[in-house]
């Protein structure tokens, strides 16, 4: 505790604002537990920058922790780009303090002689990714905590290609940040270097979104969409994109259309949670809509609900949406003629069905660690290859490469194109999805997410993963474990034959068991939340669409048994 107290006392110097000093003094005198949680460590970069609870302290998001990161990034940019003007672009979402923190970040960059383009108001994350390349910037920042609770905020860093920072830049930037003291932050702005931007970039982004997501589907006039922005940023882009693509019947959930960092109408503004879309689904049932789309606060994830076989609205998961979107894009490419350099991509914890589909179309399949920065890196690393589309199980998808991060704006349009065309053809989104199961194998996934907060929670997560690794599972649902993939050591071992393979992707704290029947169990800690996640994937053959319900129920029962076996139920 002495070290924590010493760290806290460093925030009592005149460098820090009077209100900050007052709060630290109060915590020292009255609340040792809270003081400990706020100062026991420094806020760290995760899978996409920094994300955490806002407040005073080294383990909180505030002007000092973000200022220090920005100072480190500024130092790195000034070292790497010695000639000519260095430029960055900054966007922010609907969260509390996002606008003021964005302004602080802009001021620090400008104080370090870096030109800043700052959006005038909230914008989507995909627009920020697009803006980096459009404005020929060296880096980009978006102030967001994605779908986290209201008390969170964060900071995602993008590089010259419009993708999030990856090795070696991330390590070098972190080293710069860690070498600094808070007193090294230059807060005094050079206003001449800060330029406010809006309509020109908006127009270019919306135009590109329509161009990449619109395939002139039939049946748009009578295709009914219910859209909710869940109090987030997508209200600035998606209604206009849908309108320009020819969709006239779009009902917006007005109660959720106003940006609001409290997210008052939902428990969590995360489209992965069915409850988040409940208001939109209810409206869709009332008006007989064909599709519901809802996006998270920074508009990089989308949730979709469509009519199932019984005519009721049902939310499709990220894996299902990804499969159908990718198939649609591949069909369009195939109709024009493959050039032989196309590839699709997903992550190691997403559905293996993507690989089966790639084989069927004869295109290359690439897999990456969780986090869209790794898919963005593929595009950069293989300039001779053409990225068609790809996504991850956590409701993120990217259409083409004009944006280098998951993009709910263009993906929303793509989903509507697929469903509208299916309806015009006498089919529907859900029915087309079932046909994919017949064609490529029926894969069904399930996610278990366990939250453990604070210092003790971090230790519990560490222990759970240690136990999972040190006490290997020998069989799952009656099928022997064949492969154990340890991404920490970059090795995959066939425990039945002793064969070992090198995993040729960066190291990560992920462990995957695969059984003889293709069942996969993956475990990983979240890079941005105090959670440990277990991903279960099962599969079987579906001989014909008519047997879908029966086979689906069998896979559900299998997943239930697996959860009980692993004590995750």
Coordinates of C-alpha atoms in Angstrom, one line a residue:
X1 CA 0.0 0.0 0.0
X2 CA 3.0 2.3 0.6
X3 CA 3.9 2.4 -3.1
X4 CA 0.3 3.2 -4.0
X5 CA 0.2 6.0 -1.5
X6 CA 3.5 7.4 -2.8
X7 CA 2.1 7.2 -6.4
X8 CA -1.1 9.0 -5.3
X9 CA 0.9 11.8 -3.6
X10 CA 2.7 12.6 -6.8
X11 CA -0.7 13.9 -8.0
X12 CA -0.6 16.6 -5.3
X13 CA 1.9 18.8 -7.1
X14 CA 0.9 22.1 -8.7
X15 CA 1.1 20.4 -12.1
X16 CA -2.4 18.9 -11.4
X17 CA -5.6 20.8 -11.4
X18 CA -6.9 22.0 -7.9
X19 CA -10.0 19.8 -8.2
X20 CA -7.8 16.7 -8.9
X21 CA -5.6 17.4 -6.0
X22 CA -8.6 17.9 -3.7
X23 CA -10.1 14.5 -4.8
X24 CA -6.8 12.7 -4.2
X25 CA -6.4 14.3 -0.8
X26 CA -10.0 13.1 0.1
X27 CA -9.2 9.5 -1.1
X28 CA -6.0 9.4 0.9
X29 CA -7.9 10.5 4.1
X30 CA -11.1 8.6 3.6
X31 CA -11.2 5.8 1.1
X32 CA -8.1 3.5 1.0
X33 CA -9.8 0.8 -1.1
X34 CA -10.9 3.3 -3.8
X35 CA -7.4 4.9 -3.7
X36 CA -5.8 1.5 -4.2
X37 CA -8.0 0.7 -7.3
X38 CA -7.2 4.1 -8.8
X39 CA -3.5 4.1 -8.3
X40 CA -2.3 0.4 -8.1
X41 CA -1.3 0.4 -11.8
X42 CA -1.1 2.6 -14.9
X43 CA -3.8 2.5 -17.5
X44 CA -2.4 0.3 -20.2
X45 CA -2.9 -0.2 -24.0
X46 CA -5.1 -3.2 -24.7
X47 CA -6.2 -4.7 -28.1
X48 CA -7.0 -1.3 -29.5
X49 CA -5.5 1.4 -27.3
X50 CA -6.8 2.4 -23.9
X51 CA -10.1 1.8 -22.3
X52 CA -11.3 2.2 -18.7
X53 CA -13.4 3.9 -16.1
X54 CA -13.2 7.7 -16.1
X55 CA -11.9 9.5 -13.0
X56 CA -8.8 10.7 -11.1
X57 CA -5.9 8.3 -10.9
X58 CA -3.2 6.5 -12.9
X59 CA -5.7 3.6 -13.5
X60 CA -8.4 5.8 -14.8
X61 CA -9.2 7.6 -18.1
X62 CA -8.6 11.4 -17.6
X63 CA -6.8 14.3 -19.2
X64 CA -3.5 13.2 -17.6
X65 CA -3.5 9.5 -18.6
X66 CA -4.7 10.4 -22.1
X67 CA -2.4 13.4 -22.2
X68 CA 0.6 11.2 -21.4
X69 CA -0.3 8.7 -24.1
X70 CA -0.7 11.6 -26.6
X71 CA 2.6 13.0 -25.5
X72 CA 4.3 9.6 -26.1
X73 CA 2.6 9.3 -29.5
X74 CA 3.7 12.8 -30.4
X75 CA 7.3 12.0 -29.5
X76 CA 7.2 8.9 -31.6
X77 CA 5.7 10.7 -34.6
X78 CA 8.3 13.4 -34.3
X79 CA 11.1 10.8 -34.3
X80 CA 9.7 8.8 -37.2
X81 CA 8.6 11.6 -39.5
X82 CA 11.4 14.2 -39.3
X83 CA 10.6 15.8 -42.7
X84 CA 7.5 17.8 -43.6
X85 CA 4.3 18.5 -41.7
X86 CA 2.9 15.7 -39.4
X87 CA -0.9 15.4 -39.4
X88 CA -3.4 13.6 -37.2
X89 CA -7.2 13.4 -37.2
X90 CA -9.3 13.1 -34.1
X91 CA -12.9 11.9 -33.7
X92 CA -15.0 11.3 -30.6
X93 CA -18.3 9.5 -29.8
X94 CA -21.3 10.3 -27.6
X95 CA -19.8 9.4 -24.2
X96 CA -19.4 11.7 -21.3
X97 CA -16.3 13.9 -21.6
X98 CA -15.5 12.5 -25.1
X99 CA -15.7 16.0 -26.6
X100 CA -13.5 17.7 -23.9
X101 CA -11.0 14.8 -23.9
X102 CA -10.8 15.0 -27.7
X103 CA -10.0 18.7 -27.3
X104 CA -7.3 18.0 -24.8
X105 CA -5.7 15.4 -27.1
X106 CA -5.8 17.9 -29.9
X107 CA -4.1 20.5 -27.8
X108 CA -1.3 18.2 -26.8
X109 CA -0.6 17.2 -30.4
X110 CA -0.6 20.9 -31.4
X111 CA 1.7 21.8 -28.6
X112 CA 4.1 19.2 -30.1
X113 CA 4.0 21.0 -33.5
X114 CA 1.6 18.4 -35.1
X115 CA -1.2 19.5 -37.3
X116 CA -4.6 18.3 -36.0
X117 CA -7.9 17.8 -37.9
X118 CA -10.6 17.7 -35.2
X119 CA -14.2 16.7 -36.0
X120 CA -16.7 19.4 -35.0
X121 CA -19.0 16.9 -33.4
X122 CA -19.4 13.2 -32.7
X123 CA -18.6 10.8 -35.6
X124 CA -18.5 7.1 -36.1
X125 CA -15.2 5.1 -35.7
X126 CA -15.3 3.9 -39.3
X127 CA -15.4 7.5 -40.5
X128 CA -12.3 8.2 -38.4
X129 CA -10.5 5.2 -40.0
X130 CA -11.5 6.4 -43.5
X131 CA -10.5 10.0 -42.6
X132 CA -6.9 9.0 -41.8
X133 CA -6.2 8.0 -45.4
X134 CA -8.6 10.5 -47.0
X135 CA -6.7 13.4 -45.3
X136 CA -3.3 11.7 -45.7
X137 CA -2.7 11.7 -42.0
X138 CA 0.1 10.0 -40.2
X139 CA -2.2 8.8 -37.3
X140 CA -5.7 9.0 -36.1
X141 CA -7.4 8.9 -32.7
X142 CA -11.0 8.2 -31.7
X143 CA -12.3 8.9 -28.2
X144 CA -14.6 6.0 -27.5
X145 CA -15.2 3.0 -25.2
X146 CA -17.3 1.2 -27.8
X147 CA -20.1 -0.6 -26.0
X148 CA -18.8 -0.5 -22.5
X149 CA -21.0 0.9 -19.6
X150 CA -21.5 4.7 -19.2
X151 CA -18.7 5.2 -16.7
X152 CA -16.1 4.1 -19.3
X153 CA -14.2 6.0 -22.0
X154 CA -11.1 5.3 -24.1
X155 CA -8.8 6.1 -26.9
X156 CA -8.1 4.1 -30.0
X157 CA -5.0 4.8 -32.1
X158 CA -4.8 4.4 -35.9
X159 CA -1.8 4.5 -38.1
X160 CA -1.2 5.8 -41.6
X161 CA -3.0 2.9 -43.3
X162 CA -6.2 3.7 -41.4
X163 CA -5.9 0.5 -39.3
X164 CA -5.3 0.4 -35.6
X165 CA -1.7 0.3 -34.5
X166 CA 0.0 -3.1 -34.6
X167 CA 3.6 -4.2 -34.1
X168 CA 6.1 -2.8 -34.3
X169 CA 4.5 0.7 -33.9
X170 CA 2.4 -0.3 -30.8
X171 CA 5.5 -1.5 -28.8
X172 CA 7.5 1.6 -29.8
X173 CA 4.7 4.0 -28.9
X174 CA 4.1 2.2 -25.5
X175 CA 7.9 2.5 -24.8
X176 CA 7.7 6.2 -25.4
X177 CA 4.7 6.6 -23.1
X178 CA 6.3 4.6 -20.3
X179 CA 9.4 6.7 -20.4
X180 CA 7.5 9.8 -19.6
X181 CA 6.4 11.5 -16.3
X182 CA 3.0 13.3 -16.3
X183 CA 5.0 16.6 -16.0
X184 CA 6.4 15.9 -19.5
X185 CA 2.9 16.5 -21.1
X186 CA 2.7 19.7 -23.1
X187 CA -0.8 20.9 -22.6
X188 CA -0.4 24.5 -24.0
X189 CA -2.1 24.4 -27.4
X190 CA -0.9 26.0 -30.6
X191 CA -4.4 26.9 -31.9
X192 CA -3.0 27.7 -35.4
X193 CA -2.4 23.9 -35.9
X194 CA -6.0 22.8 -34.9
X195 CA -8.5 22.7 -37.8
X196 CA -12.1 21.8 -37.2
X197 CA -13.5 19.5 -39.9
X198 CA -17.0 18.1 -40.8
X199 CA -19.0 18.2 -44.0
X200 CA -16.3 17.5 -46.6
X201 CA -15.1 14.3 -44.9
X202 CA -18.7 13.3 -44.1
X203 CA -19.7 13.5 -47.7
X204 CA -16.7 11.5 -48.9
X205 CA -17.2 8.8 -46.3
X206 CA -21.0 8.5 -47.0
X207 CA -20.3 8.4 -50.8
X208 CA -17.8 5.6 -50.3
X209 CA -20.1 3.7 -47.9
X210 CA -22.8 3.7 -50.5
X211 CA -20.4 2.7 -53.3
X212 CA -19.0 -0.3 -51.3
X213 CA -22.3 -1.5 -49.8
X214 CA -24.9 -0.9 -52.5
X215 CA -25.4 -3.7 -55.0
X216 CA -28.6 -2.4 -56.6
X217 CA -30.7 -5.0 -54.9
X218 CA -34.3 -5.4 -56.1
X219 CA -37.3 -4.9 -53.9
X220 CA -36.1 -1.8 -52.0
X221 CA -39.5 0.0 -52.3
X222 CA -41.4 -2.4 -50.1
X223 CA -38.5 -3.5 -47.9
X224 CA -39.1 -2.3 -44.3
X225 CA -36.2 -1.6 -42.0
X226 CA -36.3 -0.6 -38.3
X227 CA -33.0 1.1 -37.3
X228 CA -31.7 2.1 -33.9
X229 CA -28.4 3.9 -33.1
X230 CA -28.7 3.0 -29.4
X231 CA -27.9 6.6 -28.4
X232 CA -24.7 6.5 -30.4
X233 CA -22.9 8.0 -33.4
X234 CA -24.4 6.0 -36.3
X235 CA -27.3 8.4 -36.4
X236 CA -24.8 10.8 -38.2
X237 CA -24.3 8.4 -41.1
X238 CA -26.6 5.3 -41.5
X239 CA -30.0 7.0 -42.2
X240 CA -28.3 9.0 -45.0
X241 CA -26.5 6.0 -46.4
X242 CA -29.7 4.0 -46.5
X243 CA -31.6 6.9 -48.1
X244 CA -29.0 7.3 -50.8
X245 CA -29.0 3.6 -51.6
X246 CA -32.7 3.8 -52.2
X247 CA -34.4 2.6 -49.0
X248 CA -37.5 4.6 -48.3
X249 CA -39.2 2.6 -45.6
X250 CA -36.8 3.2 -42.7
X251 CA -38.3 3.6 -39.2
X252 CA -35.8 5.1 -36.7
X253 CA -36.4 4.4 -33.0
X254 CA -36.7 8.0 -31.9
X255 CA -36.3 7.3 -28.2
X256 CA -32.8 5.9 -28.9
X257 CA -31.8 8.3 -31.7
X258 CA -30.5 11.1 -29.5
X259 CA -26.8 10.6 -28.6
X260 CA -26.6 10.2 -24.9
X261 CA -23.7 8.8 -22.9
X262 CA -26.0 7.5 -20.2
X263 CA -27.6 5.1 -22.7
X264 CA -30.9 5.5 -20.7
X265 CA -33.1 3.0 -22.6
X266 CA -30.8 0.0 -22.4
X267 CA -28.9 -2.0 -19.8
X268 CA -25.9 -2.1 -22.2
X269 CA -25.5 -0.4 -25.5
X270 CA -24.1 -3.6 -27.0
X271 CA -25.9 -5.1 -30.0
X272 CA -24.5 -8.5 -28.9
X273 CA -27.0 -8.3 -26.0
X274 CA -30.5 -9.2 -27.2
X275 CA -32.0 -6.7 -24.7
X276 CA -30.3 -3.8 -26.5
X277 CA -32.4 -4.4 -29.6
X278 CA -35.7 -5.2 -27.8
X279 CA -37.3 -1.8 -28.4
X280 CA -36.5 -2.0 -32.1
X281 CA -37.6 -5.7 -32.4
X282 CA -40.9 -4.7 -30.7
X283 CA -41.5 -1.9 -33.2
X284 CA -40.6 -4.3 -36.1
X285 CA -43.3 -6.8 -34.9
X286 CA -45.8 -3.9 -34.7
X287 CA -45.2 -2.6 -38.2
X288 CA -44.4 -5.9 -39.9
X289 CA -40.8 -4.8 -40.7
X290 CA -38.4 -7.2 -42.6
X291 CA -35.2 -6.3 -40.7
X292 CA -33.9 -4.7 -37.6
X293 CA -30.5 -3.2 -37.4
X294 CA -28.9 -1.7 -34.3
X295 CA -25.4 -0.3 -33.8
X296 CA -23.1 0.2 -30.8
X297 CA -22.1 3.8 -29.6
X298 CA -19.1 4.2 -31.9
X299 CA -20.8 2.4 -34.8
X300 CA -18.3 -0.4 -35.5
X301 CA -20.6 -3.3 -34.4
X302 CA -24.0 -4.1 -35.7
X303 CA -26.8 -6.4 -34.5
X304 CA -29.3 -7.7 -37.0
X305 CA -32.8 -9.3 -36.4
X306 CA -34.7 -10.9 -39.2
X307 CA -37.8 -13.1 -39.6
X308 CA -37.2 -16.7 -38.8
X309 CA -39.0 -19.8 -40.2
X310 CA -42.0 -19.0 -38.0
X311 CA -42.2 -15.4 -39.1
X312 CA -41.0 -14.0 -35.8
X313 CA -38.1 -11.6 -35.5
X314 CA -34.9 -13.3 -34.4
X315 CA -31.5 -11.9 -33.7
X316 CA -28.8 -13.5 -35.8
X317 CA -25.4 -13.6 -34.1
X318 CA -22.1 -12.2 -35.4
X319 CA -21.0 -15.5 -37.0
X320 CA -24.2 -15.9 -38.9
X321 CA -24.3 -12.4 -40.2
X322 CA -20.6 -12.7 -41.2
X323 CA -21.2 -15.9 -43.1
X324 CA -24.1 -14.6 -45.1
X325 CA -22.4 -11.2 -45.8
X326 CA -19.2 -12.9 -47.0
X327 CA -21.1 -15.3 -49.2
X328 CA -23.0 -12.5 -50.8
X329 CA -19.8 -10.6 -51.5
X330 CA -18.1 -13.7 -52.9
X331 CA -21.1 -14.4 -55.2
X332 CA -20.8 -10.8 -56.6
X333 CA -17.1 -11.2 -57.1
X334 CA -17.5 -14.6 -58.7
X335 CA -20.1 -13.2 -61.2
X336 CA -17.6 -10.7 -62.3
X337 CA -14.8 -13.3 -62.4
X338 CA -12.3 -14.0 -59.7
X339 CA -8.8 -12.7 -60.4
X340 CA -7.1 -15.3 -58.2
X341 CA -5.8 -12.9 -55.5
X342 CA -9.0 -12.6 -53.4
X343 CA -9.1 -13.4 -49.7
X344 CA -11.6 -13.4 -46.9
X345 CA -10.6 -13.2 -43.2
X346 CA -11.8 -13.8 -39.7
X347 CA -10.5 -14.4 -36.2
X348 CA -9.3 -17.5 -34.3
X349 CA -12.4 -17.5 -32.1
X350 CA -14.9 -17.0 -34.9
X351 CA -16.8 -19.7 -36.8
X352 CA -14.7 -22.3 -38.8
X353 CA -17.5 -22.1 -41.4
X354 CA -15.7 -19.2 -43.0
X355 CA -12.8 -21.4 -43.9
X356 CA -15.1 -24.0 -45.4
X357 CA -16.8 -21.4 -47.5
X358 CA -13.4 -20.1 -48.7
X359 CA -12.5 -23.6 -49.8
X360 CA -15.8 -23.9 -51.7
X361 CA -15.2 -20.6 -53.6
X362 CA -11.5 -21.3 -54.2
X363 CA -10.4 -18.1 -52.5
X364 CA -7.7 -17.6 -49.9
X365 CA -8.7 -17.7 -46.2
X366 CA -6.7 -15.8 -43.5
X367 CA -7.2 -16.0 -39.8
X368 CA -6.1 -13.5 -37.2
X369 CA -6.0 -12.9 -33.5
X370 CA -9.1 -11.3 -32.0
X371 CA -9.3 -7.6 -32.9
X372 CA -9.9 -6.0 -36.3
X373 CA -6.4 -4.4 -36.2
X374 CA -5.1 -7.8 -37.3
X375 CA -7.4 -8.0 -40.3
X376 CA -6.4 -4.4 -41.2
X377 CA -2.7 -5.5 -40.9
X378 CA -3.3 -8.3 -43.5
X379 CA -4.4 -5.8 -46.0
X380 CA -1.3 -3.7 -45.4
X381 CA 1.0 -6.8 -45.4
X382 CA -0.4 -8.4 -48.6
X383 CA -0.8 -5.4 -51.0
X384 CA -1.0 -7.8 -54.0
X385 CA -4.0 -9.6 -52.5
X386 CA -7.6 -8.2 -52.6
X387 CA -9.6 -8.2 -49.4
X388 CA -13.3 -9.1 -50.2
X389 CA -14.8 -9.0 -46.7
X390 CA -14.5 -10.5 -43.3
X391 CA -15.5 -10.2 -39.7
X392 CA -15.5 -11.5 -36.2
X393 CA -18.0 -13.3 -34.0
X394 CA -18.4 -10.2 -31.8
X395 CA -20.7 -8.5 -34.4
X396 CA -18.1 -6.7 -36.4
X397 CA -17.7 -6.8 -40.2
X398 CA -15.7 -4.9 -42.8
X399 CA -16.7 -4.6 -46.5
X400 CA -13.7 -4.2 -48.8
X401 CA -10.7 -2.1 -47.7
X402 CA -11.8 1.6 -48.0
X403 CA -12.2 1.5 -44.2
X404 CA -9.6 -0.5 -42.2
X405 CA -11.6 -1.3 -39.1
X406 CA -15.0 -3.0 -38.5
X407 CA -17.6 -0.8 -40.0
X408 CA -21.3 -0.9 -39.0
X409 CA -22.2 1.8 -41.5
X410 CA -21.4 0.0 -44.7
X411 CA -22.2 -3.4 -43.2
X412 CA -25.8 -2.2 -42.3
X413 CA -26.3 -1.3 -46.0
X414 CA -24.9 -4.6 -47.1
X415 CA -27.2 -6.5 -44.7
X416 CA -30.2 -4.7 -46.1
X417 CA -29.1 -5.4 -49.7
X418 CA -28.9 -9.1 -48.9
X419 CA -32.3 -9.2 -47.2
X420 CA -34.0 -7.0 -49.8
X421 CA -32.6 -9.1 -52.7
X422 CA -33.6 -12.4 -50.9
X423 CA -37.2 -11.1 -50.5
X424 CA -37.4 -10.1 -54.1
X425 CA -36.2 -13.6 -55.1
X426 CA -39.0 -15.2 -53.0
X427 CA -36.6 -16.2 -50.2
X428 CA -35.5 -14.4 -47.0
X429 CA -32.3 -13.7 -45.0
X430 CA -32.8 -16.6 -42.5
X431 CA -33.7 -19.1 -45.3
X432 CA -30.5 -18.2 -47.2
X433 CA -28.5 -18.6 -44.0
X434 CA -29.9 -22.2 -43.6
X435 CA -28.9 -23.0 -47.2
X436 CA -25.3 -22.0 -46.1
X437 CA -25.5 -24.7 -43.4
X438 CA -26.5 -27.2 -46.0
X439 CA -23.7 -26.1 -48.4
X440 CA -20.8 -25.7 -45.9
X441 CA -21.8 -27.6 -42.8
X442 CA -24.0 -26.6 -39.9
X443 CA -21.8 -24.7 -37.4
X444 CA -23.3 -23.4 -34.2
X445 CA -21.4 -21.2 -31.7
X446 CA -21.9 -20.1 -28.1
X447 CA -20.1 -17.5 -26.0
X448 CA -19.7 -17.5 -22.2
X449 CA -18.5 -14.2 -20.8
X450 CA -17.5 -14.0 -17.1
X451 CA -16.9 -10.5 -15.6
X452 CA -14.4 -10.2 -12.7
X453 CA -13.8 -6.6 -11.7
X454 CA -10.9 -4.9 -9.8
X455 CA -7.6 -6.2 -8.6
X456 CA -9.0 -9.5 -7.3
X457 CA -11.0 -10.0 -10.5
X458 CA -7.8 -9.6 -12.6
X459 CA -6.2 -12.3 -10.4
X460 CA -9.2 -14.6 -10.7
X461 CA -9.2 -14.3 -14.5
X462 CA -5.5 -15.1 -14.6
X463 CA -6.1 -18.2 -12.4
X464 CA -9.0 -19.4 -14.5
X465 CA -6.9 -19.4 -17.7
X466 CA -4.0 -21.0 -15.8
X467 CA -6.2 -23.8 -14.7
X468 CA -7.7 -24.3 -18.1
X469 CA -4.1 -24.7 -19.5
X470 CA -2.6 -26.7 -16.7
X471 CA -5.5 -29.2 -16.4
X472 CA -6.1 -30.0 -20.1
X473 CA -9.5 -31.2 -21.1
X474 CA -9.2 -34.8 -22.5
X475 CA -12.6 -35.1 -24.2
X476 CA -15.6 -32.8 -25.0
X477 CA -19.1 -34.2 -25.4
X478 CA -17.7 -37.7 -25.9
X479 CA -15.2 -36.7 -28.6
X480 CA -11.5 -36.9 -27.8
X481 CA -9.4 -33.7 -27.8
X482 CA -7.1 -33.9 -30.8
X483 CA -5.4 -30.5 -30.9
X484 CA -4.4 -28.1 -28.2
X485 CA -3.5 -24.7 -29.7
X486 CA -1.5 -22.5 -27.2
X487 CA -1.1 -19.0 -28.7
X488 CA 1.1 -17.9 -25.8
X489 CA 3.8 -20.3 -27.0
X490 CA 2.8 -20.3 -30.7
X491 CA 2.4 -24.1 -30.7
X492 CA -0.3 -26.5 -31.7
X493 CA 0.1 -30.0 -30.5
X494 CA -1.8 -33.1 -31.6
X495 CA -2.2 -34.9 -28.3
X496 CA -3.2 -38.2 -30.0
X497 CA -0.1 -38.4 -32.2
X498 CA 2.4 -36.1 -30.6
X499 CA 2.7 -34.0 -33.8
X500 CA 3.6 -30.3 -33.2
X501 CA 3.1 -27.3 -35.4
X502 CA 4.1 -23.7 -35.2
X503 CA 1.3 -21.1 -35.1
X504 CA 2.4 -18.4 -37.4
X505 CA 0.5 -15.4 -35.9
X506 CA 1.6 -13.1 -33.0
X507 CA 1.6 -14.5 -29.4
X508 CA -1.6 -14.0 -27.4
X509 CA -3.1 -15.3 -24.2
X510 CA -5.5 -17.7 -26.0
X511 CA -5.9 -21.5 -25.6
X512 CA -8.0 -23.6 -28.0
X513 CA -9.0 -27.2 -27.7
X514 CA -10.2 -29.0 -30.8
X515 CA -11.8 -32.5 -30.7
X516 CA -11.9 -35.2 -33.3
X517 CA -15.4 -34.2 -34.4
X518 CA -14.3 -30.6 -34.9
X519 CA -15.8 -29.1 -31.7
X520 CA -13.7 -26.2 -30.6
X521 CA -13.4 -24.6 -27.1
X522 CA -11.4 -21.3 -26.9
X523 CA -10.5 -19.3 -23.8
X524 CA -9.2 -15.8 -23.7
X525 CA -9.3 -12.7 -21.5
X526 CA -10.8 -9.6 -23.0
X527 CA -8.3 -7.0 -24.0
X528 CA -10.6 -4.1 -23.1
X529 CA -12.9 -5.3 -20.3
X530 CA -12.5 -7.2 -17.0
X531 CA -13.8 -10.4 -18.6
X532 CA -12.7 -13.9 -19.5
X533 CA -14.5 -15.4 -22.5
X534 CA -15.1 -19.0 -23.5
X535 CA -16.0 -19.6 -27.1
X536 CA -17.7 -22.9 -28.0
X537 CA -18.1 -24.1 -31.7
X538 CA -19.9 -27.3 -32.6
X539 CA -20.8 -28.6 -36.1
X540 CA -22.6 -31.4 -37.9
X541 CA -24.0 -32.0 -41.4
X542 CA -27.3 -30.7 -42.5
X543 CA -28.5 -32.8 -45.4
X544 CA -31.5 -30.6 -46.3
X545 CA -33.1 -27.3 -45.1
X546 CA -36.2 -29.1 -44.0
X547 CA -34.3 -30.7 -41.1
X548 CA -32.9 -27.4 -39.8
X549 CA -35.0 -27.2 -36.6
X550 CA -34.3 -30.8 -35.6
X551 CA -30.5 -30.6 -36.2
X552 CA -30.4 -27.2 -34.6
X553 CA -32.0 -28.6 -31.4
X554 CA -29.4 -31.4 -31.4
X555 CA -26.5 -28.9 -31.5
X556 CA -28.2 -26.8 -28.8
X557 CA -28.4 -29.9 -26.6
X558 CA -24.7 -30.7 -27.3
X559 CA -23.7 -27.1 -26.3
X560 CA -25.7 -27.4 -23.1
X561 CA -23.8 -30.6 -22.3
X562 CA -20.4 -29.0 -23.0
X563 CA -21.3 -26.1 -20.7
X564 CA -22.2 -28.5 -17.9
X565 CA -19.0 -30.6 -18.5
X566 CA -16.8 -27.5 -18.4
X567 CA -18.8 -26.1 -15.4
X568 CA -19.6 -23.0 -17.5
X569 CA -23.3 -23.4 -17.4

